[in-house]
Amino acid sequence: MSELNNTPFYQSHIDANGKIVDFSGWALPIHYGSQIEEHNAVRTDAGMFDVSHMVVTDINGSEAKNWLQKLIANDVNKLKFVGKALYSGMLNDDGGVIDDLIVYRMDEAETNYRIVSNAATRDKDLAQFNKVAQGFDVTLTERPELAMLAVQGPNAISKLSQAKPAWAETLQQLKPFVGADLTEIEAQDWFVARTGYTGEDGVEVILPADAANAFFALLKDNGIAPTGLGARDTLRLEAGMNLYGNDMDETVSPYECNMGWTLALKDERAFVGRDALVAKRKASKEAGSAMKQVGLVLESRGVLRAGMTVTINQGTENEQTGIISSGTFSPSLEHSIAIARIPLSTTEEDTVQVDLRGKGKFVDVRVIKLPFVRNGEKQFD
C-alpha cells in the first residue's frame, strides 16, 4: 500500500484490524471484520468513519462571498450566521455537476469560508476554484494537515459527549448543518459540525493530523465502533444520498440527481452553468427526454447493481428506459434497493422492470420517492 496516500488515522485502522483498500488513491478500510455489523452499529448506536481523504479548503478575502456566489449553484446569502453550512453543487459551463460540496461561513465579516469537497474530484475542483477566482480578491488555502472523522448514529452525540465532556454543551446546542469552532474548548484547528452522510444524527470533526490516532482511540474506548467504506456506502444509499461518479457527474444535471432543491434561481445571480442548466431543462421537458431520480425496491431475490437498465412499460408503445446509478443489498431492509434515473413522465402506475442477469428475464421493481431509511426508520409503505 506504499503507493497509496495514508490518512492520519492509518495506524488506527491497522490496529483495529481494518481491511485496507484503494479508494481514490487513499488507503482506507472497507471494513474491520463485518460490514453488516458496522452498518447496524451506525443505525442503532454509534460508529465513526475516517473521511480525512476529503478536501478542506479555506477561503479568505474581501471578495470571498462574491466568488462563492459565482462558483456554486446554491445561494451563500443563506449562511446567516457564523458556523452555518450550505450544501451545493458546483457546475460546469454546460450545467453538469463538477462536484457536490459543503460551504461553511467562518466569520462575522463574511470574508472567511471553508469548503469541504470530494477526494476523487480534488484536481478538477481546485482547478475550477482557481479559474473562477481570477479577478476576485480571494485567497484559497488547501488544508492537508487536517484530519476528519465522522461520528454517526442515534447515540453519536451522547457518546462523543462522554468521550469529550468539555464539548457536551456545544454538541447539544448544535443544530443540523451548523458547525462550531472548538479552539477555545479544545485547541487550534478543532472544528465540529452536525453534518454527515448516513441519514442518522451525528457530527463530522475536523482536527489536527497529529491528534488523530489518540482521538480515534478515545472514541473507540467510549463505545463508538470503527466503521469502514462498505457500511458508509450502504448507509448513504439507504439514506438516498448521491455518490459522485455514480449518481452524478459532469454529464448529469442537478435536476436529474435530486439536487434541484439546491439551485437558487429566484434572483439574477450569474453562477457558473446557470444559463445552460435552465436552457437544457426547458429543452428536455419539451422533447419529453427529461429525467428524474427515484428509488427502486426489489423485494424478491436478487441484487440491483449500478449500470443495469430500467425498463418502463415494456412491450408497449409507451416503453421507455432509465438506468440504475447505485444499487446494493440493504442491511436495514433485508432486500435490494437502488437509486436510478428514469424518465420524468414515469408514474407510480407504470410497470417498472429490471433484467438482473442480462438474459431477458425481467423482474418487477417498485418505484419510490427517496430516501429508503432515515433515523433508523423505513420511509416508504
Short mmCIF file of C-alpha atoms in Angstrom, two decimals:
data_model
loop_
_atom_site.label_atom_id
_atom_site.label_comp_id
_atom_site.label_asym_id
_atom_site.label_seq_id
_atom_site.Cartn_x
_atom_site.Cartn_y
_atom_site.Cartn_z
CA MET A 1 0.00 0.00 0.00
CA SER A 2 3.06 2.26 -0.12
CA GLU A 3 1.89 3.77 -3.43
CA LEU A 4 -1.35 4.97 -1.80
CA ASN A 5 -1.87 8.05 0.35
CA ASN A 6 -2.30 7.30 4.04
CA THR A 7 -4.65 9.38 6.15
CA PRO A 8 -3.61 10.46 9.68
CA PHE A 9 -5.79 7.61 11.02
CA TYR A 10 -3.95 4.90 9.06
CA GLN A 11 -2.27 3.35 12.11
CA SER A 12 -5.63 3.31 13.91
CA HIS A 13 -7.12 1.31 11.06
CA ILE A 14 -4.27 -1.20 11.18
CA ASP A 15 -4.55 -1.53 14.96
CA ALA A 16 -8.32 -2.13 14.65
CA ASN A 17 -7.77 -4.88 12.02
CA GLY A 18 -9.16 -2.79 9.20
CA LYS A 19 -9.09 -4.39 5.73
CA ILE A 20 -7.36 -1.70 3.69
CA VAL A 21 -8.36 -0.98 0.07
CA ASP A 22 -7.57 1.64 -2.55
CA PHE A 23 -10.24 4.37 -2.50
CA SER A 24 -9.46 7.17 -4.98
CA GLY A 25 -5.75 6.75 -4.26
CA TRP A 26 -6.18 6.59 -0.47
CA ALA A 27 -5.56 3.61 1.78
CA LEU A 28 -8.85 3.28 3.68
CA PRO A 29 -10.66 0.41 5.45
CA ILE A 30 -13.50 -1.31 3.60
CA HIS A 31 -14.46 -2.92 6.93
CA TYR A 32 -12.99 -4.07 10.23
CA GLY A 33 -14.43 -7.58 10.12
CA SER A 34 -18.16 -7.25 9.37
CA GLN A 35 -19.68 -4.64 7.10
CA ILE A 36 -23.18 -5.61 8.25
CA GLU A 37 -22.33 -5.19 11.94
CA GLU A 38 -20.75 -1.81 11.25
CA HIS A 39 -23.81 -0.70 9.26
CA ASN A 40 -26.13 -1.76 12.07
CA ALA A 41 -23.95 -0.06 14.69
CA VAL A 42 -24.49 3.29 12.96
CA ARG A 43 -28.24 2.70 12.52
CA THR A 44 -28.77 1.68 16.15
CA ASP A 45 -25.87 3.11 18.19
CA ALA A 46 -22.74 4.97 17.01
CA GLY A 47 -19.93 4.47 14.53
CA MET A 48 -17.01 6.51 13.21
CA PHE A 49 -15.65 6.88 9.67
CA ASP A 50 -12.30 8.24 8.56
CA VAL A 51 -13.12 10.91 5.97
CA SER A 52 -9.71 12.59 6.01
CA HIS A 53 -9.42 12.00 2.26
CA MET A 54 -11.99 14.77 1.80
CA VAL A 55 -10.51 18.09 0.70
CA VAL A 56 -10.67 21.03 3.12
CA THR A 57 -10.09 24.44 1.53
CA ASP A 58 -10.14 27.69 3.47
CA ILE A 59 -11.25 30.82 1.63
CA ASN A 60 -10.47 34.38 2.71
CA GLY A 61 -10.51 37.84 1.18
CA SER A 62 -12.74 40.84 0.75
CA GLU A 63 -14.48 39.22 -2.24
CA ALA A 64 -14.73 35.69 -0.84
CA LYS A 65 -18.52 35.86 -0.73
CA ASN A 66 -18.81 37.25 -4.27
CA TRP A 67 -16.52 34.49 -5.52
CA LEU A 68 -18.70 31.82 -3.92
CA GLN A 69 -21.84 33.38 -5.38
CA LYS A 70 -20.36 32.82 -8.84
CA LEU A 71 -18.81 29.42 -8.10
CA ILE A 72 -21.75 27.46 -6.70
CA ALA A 73 -25.40 26.99 -7.63
CA ASN A 74 -26.83 27.49 -4.15
CA ASP A 75 -27.02 30.95 -2.53
CA VAL A 76 -24.34 31.87 0.02
CA ASN A 77 -26.71 34.53 1.41
CA LYS A 78 -28.39 31.61 3.19
CA LEU A 79 -25.38 31.48 5.54
CA LYS A 80 -26.95 33.89 8.03
CA PHE A 81 -24.50 33.34 10.90
CA VAL A 82 -21.02 32.03 11.68
CA GLY A 83 -20.84 28.24 11.53
CA LYS A 84 -23.84 27.79 9.21
CA ALA A 85 -23.29 25.22 6.47
CA LEU A 86 -24.64 25.11 2.91
CA TYR A 87 -24.82 22.10 0.59
CA SER A 88 -24.44 22.89 -3.09
CA GLY A 89 -23.45 21.63 -6.49
CA MET A 90 -20.56 23.25 -8.33
CA LEU A 91 -21.46 23.19 -12.02
CA ASN A 92 -19.52 23.34 -15.26
CA ASP A 93 -20.36 25.71 -18.09
CA ASP A 94 -22.81 23.15 -19.51
CA GLY A 95 -24.75 22.82 -16.24
CA GLY A 96 -23.31 19.40 -15.28
CA VAL A 97 -22.11 18.63 -11.76
CA ILE A 98 -18.36 19.01 -11.26
CA ASP A 99 -18.80 18.13 -7.59
CA ASP A 100 -21.12 18.48 -4.63
CA LEU A 101 -19.67 20.21 -1.59
CA ILE A 102 -20.37 21.91 1.72
CA VAL A 103 -19.53 25.56 2.44
CA TYR A 104 -19.20 26.91 5.99
CA ARG A 105 -19.28 30.55 7.00
CA MET A 106 -16.31 31.09 9.32
CA ASP A 107 -16.50 34.75 10.40
CA GLU A 108 -18.84 37.68 11.02
CA ALA A 109 -17.35 39.83 8.25
CA GLU A 110 -18.21 37.30 5.51
CA THR A 111 -14.59 37.25 4.39
CA ASN A 112 -13.70 33.73 5.61
CA TYR A 113 -15.33 30.48 4.48
CA ARG A 114 -14.45 26.80 4.39
CA ILE A 115 -15.24 24.29 1.65
CA VAL A 116 -15.26 20.52 2.16
CA SER A 117 -15.23 18.68 -1.18
CA ASN A 118 -14.65 15.18 -2.54
CA ALA A 119 -11.27 13.45 -2.78
CA ALA A 120 -11.92 11.81 -6.16
CA THR A 121 -12.57 15.22 -7.75
CA ARG A 122 -9.77 17.12 -5.96
CA ASP A 123 -7.77 18.18 -9.01
CA LYS A 124 -10.68 19.40 -11.10
CA ASP A 125 -12.30 21.04 -8.06
CA LEU A 126 -9.18 23.05 -7.26
CA ALA A 127 -8.78 23.93 -10.94
CA GLN A 128 -12.35 25.26 -11.00
CA PHE A 129 -11.82 27.16 -7.74
CA ASN A 130 -8.79 28.90 -9.19
CA LYS A 131 -10.36 29.50 -12.59
CA VAL A 132 -13.35 31.28 -11.09
CA ALA A 133 -11.13 33.15 -8.60
CA GLN A 134 -9.46 35.13 -11.40
CA GLY A 135 -10.32 38.78 -10.89
CA PHE A 136 -11.54 38.32 -7.31
CA ASP A 137 -9.73 39.42 -4.14
CA VAL A 138 -9.69 35.94 -2.64
CA THR A 139 -7.07 33.54 -1.31
CA LEU A 140 -7.58 29.76 -1.41
CA THR A 141 -5.68 27.60 1.07
CA GLU A 142 -5.90 23.81 0.98
CA ARG A 143 -5.52 22.25 4.45
CA PRO A 144 -3.92 18.79 4.01
CA GLU A 145 -2.54 18.95 7.55
CA LEU A 146 -6.05 18.44 8.94
CA ALA A 147 -7.80 15.13 9.62
CA MET A 148 -11.54 14.49 9.54
CA LEU A 149 -13.65 11.93 11.38
CA ALA A 150 -17.41 11.42 11.00
CA VAL A 151 -19.19 10.21 14.16
CA GLN A 152 -22.67 9.00 13.23
CA GLY A 153 -25.66 7.24 14.79
CA PRO A 154 -28.51 7.86 17.26
CA ASN A 155 -26.05 7.72 20.18
CA ALA A 156 -23.24 9.62 18.43
CA ILE A 157 -23.75 12.89 20.31
CA SER A 158 -24.12 11.27 23.73
CA LYS A 159 -21.09 9.01 23.31
CA LEU A 160 -18.93 11.81 21.91
CA SER A 161 -20.01 13.99 24.84
CA GLN A 162 -18.98 11.18 27.17
CA ALA A 163 -15.58 10.98 25.49
CA LYS A 164 -15.17 14.76 25.42
CA PRO A 165 -17.15 16.20 28.39
CA ALA A 166 -15.93 19.73 27.63
CA TRP A 167 -17.73 19.52 24.27
CA ALA A 168 -21.07 18.38 25.67
CA GLU A 169 -22.81 21.75 25.82
CA THR A 170 -21.59 22.77 22.36
CA LEU A 171 -22.69 19.46 20.87
CA GLN A 172 -26.15 19.66 22.43
CA GLN A 173 -26.67 23.17 21.06
CA LEU A 174 -25.56 22.36 17.52
CA LYS A 175 -28.44 22.28 15.06
CA PRO A 176 -28.30 20.31 11.80
CA PHE A 177 -25.97 21.85 9.23
CA VAL A 178 -24.27 24.10 11.76
CA GLY A 179 -20.62 23.96 12.83
CA ALA A 180 -18.64 25.31 15.78
CA ASP A 181 -15.00 26.29 16.24
CA LEU A 182 -13.57 24.32 19.17
CA THR A 183 -10.38 26.36 19.53
CA GLU A 184 -11.31 27.75 22.96
CA ILE A 185 -12.63 24.41 24.20
CA GLU A 186 -10.06 22.03 22.74
CA ALA A 187 -7.21 23.59 20.73
CA GLN A 188 -6.48 25.39 17.48
CA ASP A 189 -7.83 23.79 14.29
CA TRP A 190 -10.51 21.71 16.01
CA PHE A 191 -13.96 22.14 14.42
CA VAL A 192 -17.20 20.17 14.70
CA ALA A 193 -20.34 20.28 12.54
CA ARG A 194 -23.68 18.49 12.75
CA THR A 195 -23.41 17.02 9.28
CA GLY A 196 -23.00 13.54 7.86
CA TYR A 197 -23.55 11.04 5.07
CA THR A 198 -25.59 8.30 6.71
CA GLY A 199 -29.15 9.53 7.29
CA GLU A 200 -28.54 9.40 11.04
CA ASP A 201 -27.77 12.07 13.62
CA GLY A 202 -24.13 12.82 14.26
CA VAL A 203 -21.24 15.13 13.55
CA GLU A 204 -18.09 15.49 11.49
CA VAL A 205 -14.97 16.56 13.38
CA ILE A 206 -12.03 18.33 11.74
CA LEU A 207 -8.84 18.18 13.81
CA PRO A 208 -5.05 18.44 13.57
CA ALA A 209 -3.48 15.36 11.99
CA ASP A 210 -1.14 14.80 14.92
CA ALA A 211 -4.14 14.35 17.24
CA ALA A 212 -5.92 11.83 15.01
CA ASN A 213 -4.89 8.47 16.44
CA ALA A 214 -5.37 9.48 20.07
CA PHE A 215 -8.85 10.82 19.22
CA PHE A 216 -9.76 7.61 17.40
CA ALA A 217 -8.65 5.51 20.37
CA LEU A 218 -10.60 7.70 22.80
CA LEU A 219 -13.81 7.33 20.83
CA LYS A 220 -13.30 3.59 20.42
CA ASP A 221 -12.84 3.29 24.19
CA ASN A 222 -16.17 5.09 24.61
CA GLY A 223 -18.10 2.59 22.54
CA ILE A 224 -18.03 4.26 19.11
CA ALA A 225 -17.46 1.50 16.55
CA PRO A 226 -14.82 1.85 13.82
CA THR A 227 -16.75 1.73 10.54
CA GLY A 228 -15.46 1.22 7.00
CA LEU A 229 -16.25 2.32 3.47
CA GLY A 230 -18.58 -0.63 2.85
CA ALA A 231 -21.01 0.39 5.57
CA ARG A 232 -20.62 4.03 4.59
CA ASP A 233 -21.90 3.15 1.12
CA THR A 234 -24.89 1.08 2.24
CA LEU A 235 -25.83 3.73 4.80
CA ARG A 236 -25.69 6.61 2.33
CA LEU A 237 -27.61 4.63 -0.29
CA GLU A 238 -30.38 3.77 2.18
CA ALA A 239 -30.50 7.49 3.02
CA GLY A 240 -30.87 8.36 -0.68
CA MET A 241 -27.63 10.32 -0.78
CA ASN A 242 -25.64 10.68 -4.01
CA LEU A 243 -22.19 9.22 -4.62
CA TYR A 244 -20.13 11.30 -7.02
CA GLY A 245 -19.16 9.30 -10.09
CA ASN A 246 -22.21 7.04 -9.72
CA ASP A 247 -25.31 9.14 -9.18
CA MET A 248 -23.93 12.35 -10.61
CA ASP A 249 -21.05 13.67 -12.67
CA GLU A 250 -20.33 16.35 -15.23
CA THR A 251 -22.80 14.82 -17.70
CA VAL A 252 -25.67 14.86 -15.19
CA SER A 253 -27.85 17.87 -14.45
CA PRO A 254 -28.77 18.66 -10.82
CA TYR A 255 -32.39 18.11 -11.86
CA GLU A 256 -31.54 14.52 -12.81
CA CYS A 257 -29.91 13.61 -9.48
CA ASN A 258 -32.36 15.08 -6.97
CA MET A 259 -30.34 18.25 -6.44
CA GLY A 260 -32.90 20.64 -7.91
CA TRP A 261 -33.63 21.90 -4.37
CA THR A 262 -30.05 23.22 -4.15
CA LEU A 263 -30.48 25.53 -7.14
CA ALA A 264 -31.05 29.16 -6.15
CA LEU A 265 -32.69 30.56 -9.28
CA LYS A 266 -35.09 33.17 -7.90
CA ASP A 267 -32.68 36.08 -8.31
CA GLU A 268 -30.49 37.05 -11.28
CA ARG A 269 -27.22 35.79 -9.77
CA ALA A 270 -24.95 34.67 -12.60
CA PHE A 271 -23.39 31.49 -11.23
CA VAL A 272 -21.36 29.19 -13.47
CA GLY A 273 -23.59 26.92 -15.54
CA ARG A 274 -26.86 28.69 -14.81
CA ASP A 275 -27.86 29.63 -18.36
CA ALA A 276 -27.04 26.21 -19.82
CA LEU A 277 -28.81 24.46 -16.95
CA VAL A 278 -32.06 26.38 -17.44
CA ALA A 279 -31.97 26.08 -21.23
CA LYS A 280 -31.31 22.33 -21.20
CA ARG A 281 -34.03 21.69 -18.66
CA LYS A 282 -36.57 23.54 -20.79
CA ALA A 283 -35.46 21.73 -23.95
CA SER A 284 -35.55 18.27 -22.33
CA LYS A 285 -39.06 18.84 -20.98
CA GLU A 286 -40.28 19.98 -24.39
CA ALA A 287 -38.67 16.95 -26.05
CA GLY A 288 -40.01 14.54 -23.44
CA SER A 289 -36.49 13.42 -22.52
CA ALA A 290 -36.25 14.92 -19.03
CA MET A 291 -35.12 12.52 -16.33
CA LYS A 292 -35.62 12.31 -12.57
CA GLN A 293 -34.03 10.41 -9.71
CA VAL A 294 -36.03 7.79 -7.82
CA GLY A 295 -35.58 4.85 -5.52
CA LEU A 296 -36.14 1.28 -6.65
CA VAL A 297 -37.15 -1.56 -4.33
CA LEU A 298 -36.67 -5.24 -5.20
CA GLU A 299 -38.43 -7.38 -2.61
CA SER A 300 -37.81 -10.70 -4.41
CA ARG A 301 -34.42 -12.41 -4.66
CA GLY A 302 -31.53 -10.72 -6.45
CA VAL A 303 -29.45 -7.57 -6.17
CA LEU A 304 -29.82 -4.36 -8.15
CA ARG A 305 -26.47 -3.02 -9.40
CA ALA A 306 -25.19 0.20 -10.93
CA GLY A 307 -25.38 0.20 -14.72
CA MET A 308 -28.46 -2.03 -15.01
CA THR A 309 -31.16 -0.79 -17.40
CA VAL A 310 -34.59 0.05 -16.01
CA THR A 311 -37.46 -0.65 -18.43
CA ILE A 312 -40.78 1.15 -18.07
CA ASN A 313 -43.96 -0.22 -19.72
CA GLN A 314 -42.03 -2.94 -21.53
CA GLY A 315 -43.52 -4.08 -24.83
CA THR A 316 -45.97 -1.19 -25.14
CA GLU A 317 -45.91 1.89 -27.32
CA ASN A 318 -45.01 3.83 -24.19
CA GLU A 319 -41.87 1.77 -23.45
CA GLN A 320 -39.01 3.86 -22.07
CA THR A 321 -35.75 3.15 -20.27
CA GLY A 322 -33.66 4.51 -17.44
CA ILE A 323 -30.53 3.42 -15.60
CA ILE A 324 -29.53 2.36 -12.11
CA SER A 325 -26.76 4.61 -10.79
CA SER A 326 -26.26 2.89 -7.40
CA GLY A 327 -27.57 -0.44 -6.14
CA THR A 328 -26.95 -2.79 -3.24
CA PHE A 329 -28.43 -5.16 -0.68
CA SER A 330 -29.90 -3.11 2.15
CA PRO A 331 -28.89 -4.43 5.58
CA SER A 332 -31.66 -2.40 7.25
CA LEU A 333 -34.45 -3.59 4.93
CA GLU A 334 -33.00 -7.03 4.12
CA HIS A 335 -33.64 -6.78 0.38
CA SER A 336 -32.12 -4.95 -2.56
CA ILE A 337 -32.56 -1.24 -3.26
CA ALA A 338 -31.22 1.16 -5.88
CA ILE A 339 -31.05 4.76 -6.94
CA ALA A 340 -32.00 5.26 -10.59
CA ARG A 341 -32.56 7.91 -13.23
CA ILE A 342 -35.79 7.30 -15.14
CA PRO A 343 -38.00 9.43 -17.42
CA LEU A 344 -39.69 12.35 -15.66
CA SER A 345 -43.02 11.22 -17.07
CA THR A 346 -42.93 7.88 -15.17
CA THR A 347 -45.76 7.49 -12.65
CA GLU A 348 -46.39 5.02 -9.83
CA GLU A 349 -48.92 3.26 -12.06
CA ASP A 350 -46.27 2.37 -14.65
CA THR A 351 -44.77 -1.14 -14.64
CA VAL A 352 -41.05 -0.91 -14.00
CA GLN A 353 -38.70 -3.86 -14.50
CA VAL A 354 -35.01 -4.72 -14.41
CA ASP A 355 -33.20 -7.54 -16.20
CA LEU A 356 -30.98 -8.67 -13.33
CA ARG A 357 -28.77 -11.06 -15.29
CA GLY A 358 -28.88 -9.57 -18.76
CA LYS A 359 -30.65 -12.63 -20.18
CA GLY A 360 -34.05 -11.12 -20.88
CA LYS A 361 -35.62 -12.31 -17.64
CA PHE A 362 -37.15 -9.19 -16.15
CA VAL A 363 -38.24 -8.78 -12.53
CA ASP A 364 -40.67 -6.18 -11.23
CA VAL A 365 -39.35 -3.38 -9.03
CA ARG A 366 -41.20 -0.71 -7.10
CA VAL A 367 -40.56 2.99 -7.67
CA ILE A 368 -40.48 5.11 -4.52
CA LYS A 369 -39.54 8.63 -3.56
CA LEU A 370 -36.17 8.73 -1.79
CA PRO A 371 -34.97 8.08 0.89
CA PHE A 372 -35.38 4.44 1.88
CA VAL A 373 -34.28 4.83 5.53
CA ARG A 374 -33.75 7.86 7.77
CA ASN A 375 -33.07 7.94 11.50
CA GLY A 376 -33.32 4.16 11.60
CA GLU A 377 -36.87 4.11 10.19
CA LYS A 378 -38.18 2.80 6.87
CA GLN A 379 -39.52 5.71 4.83
CA PHE A 380 -41.96 4.02 2.44
CA ASP A 381 -45.01 1.76 2.72
#
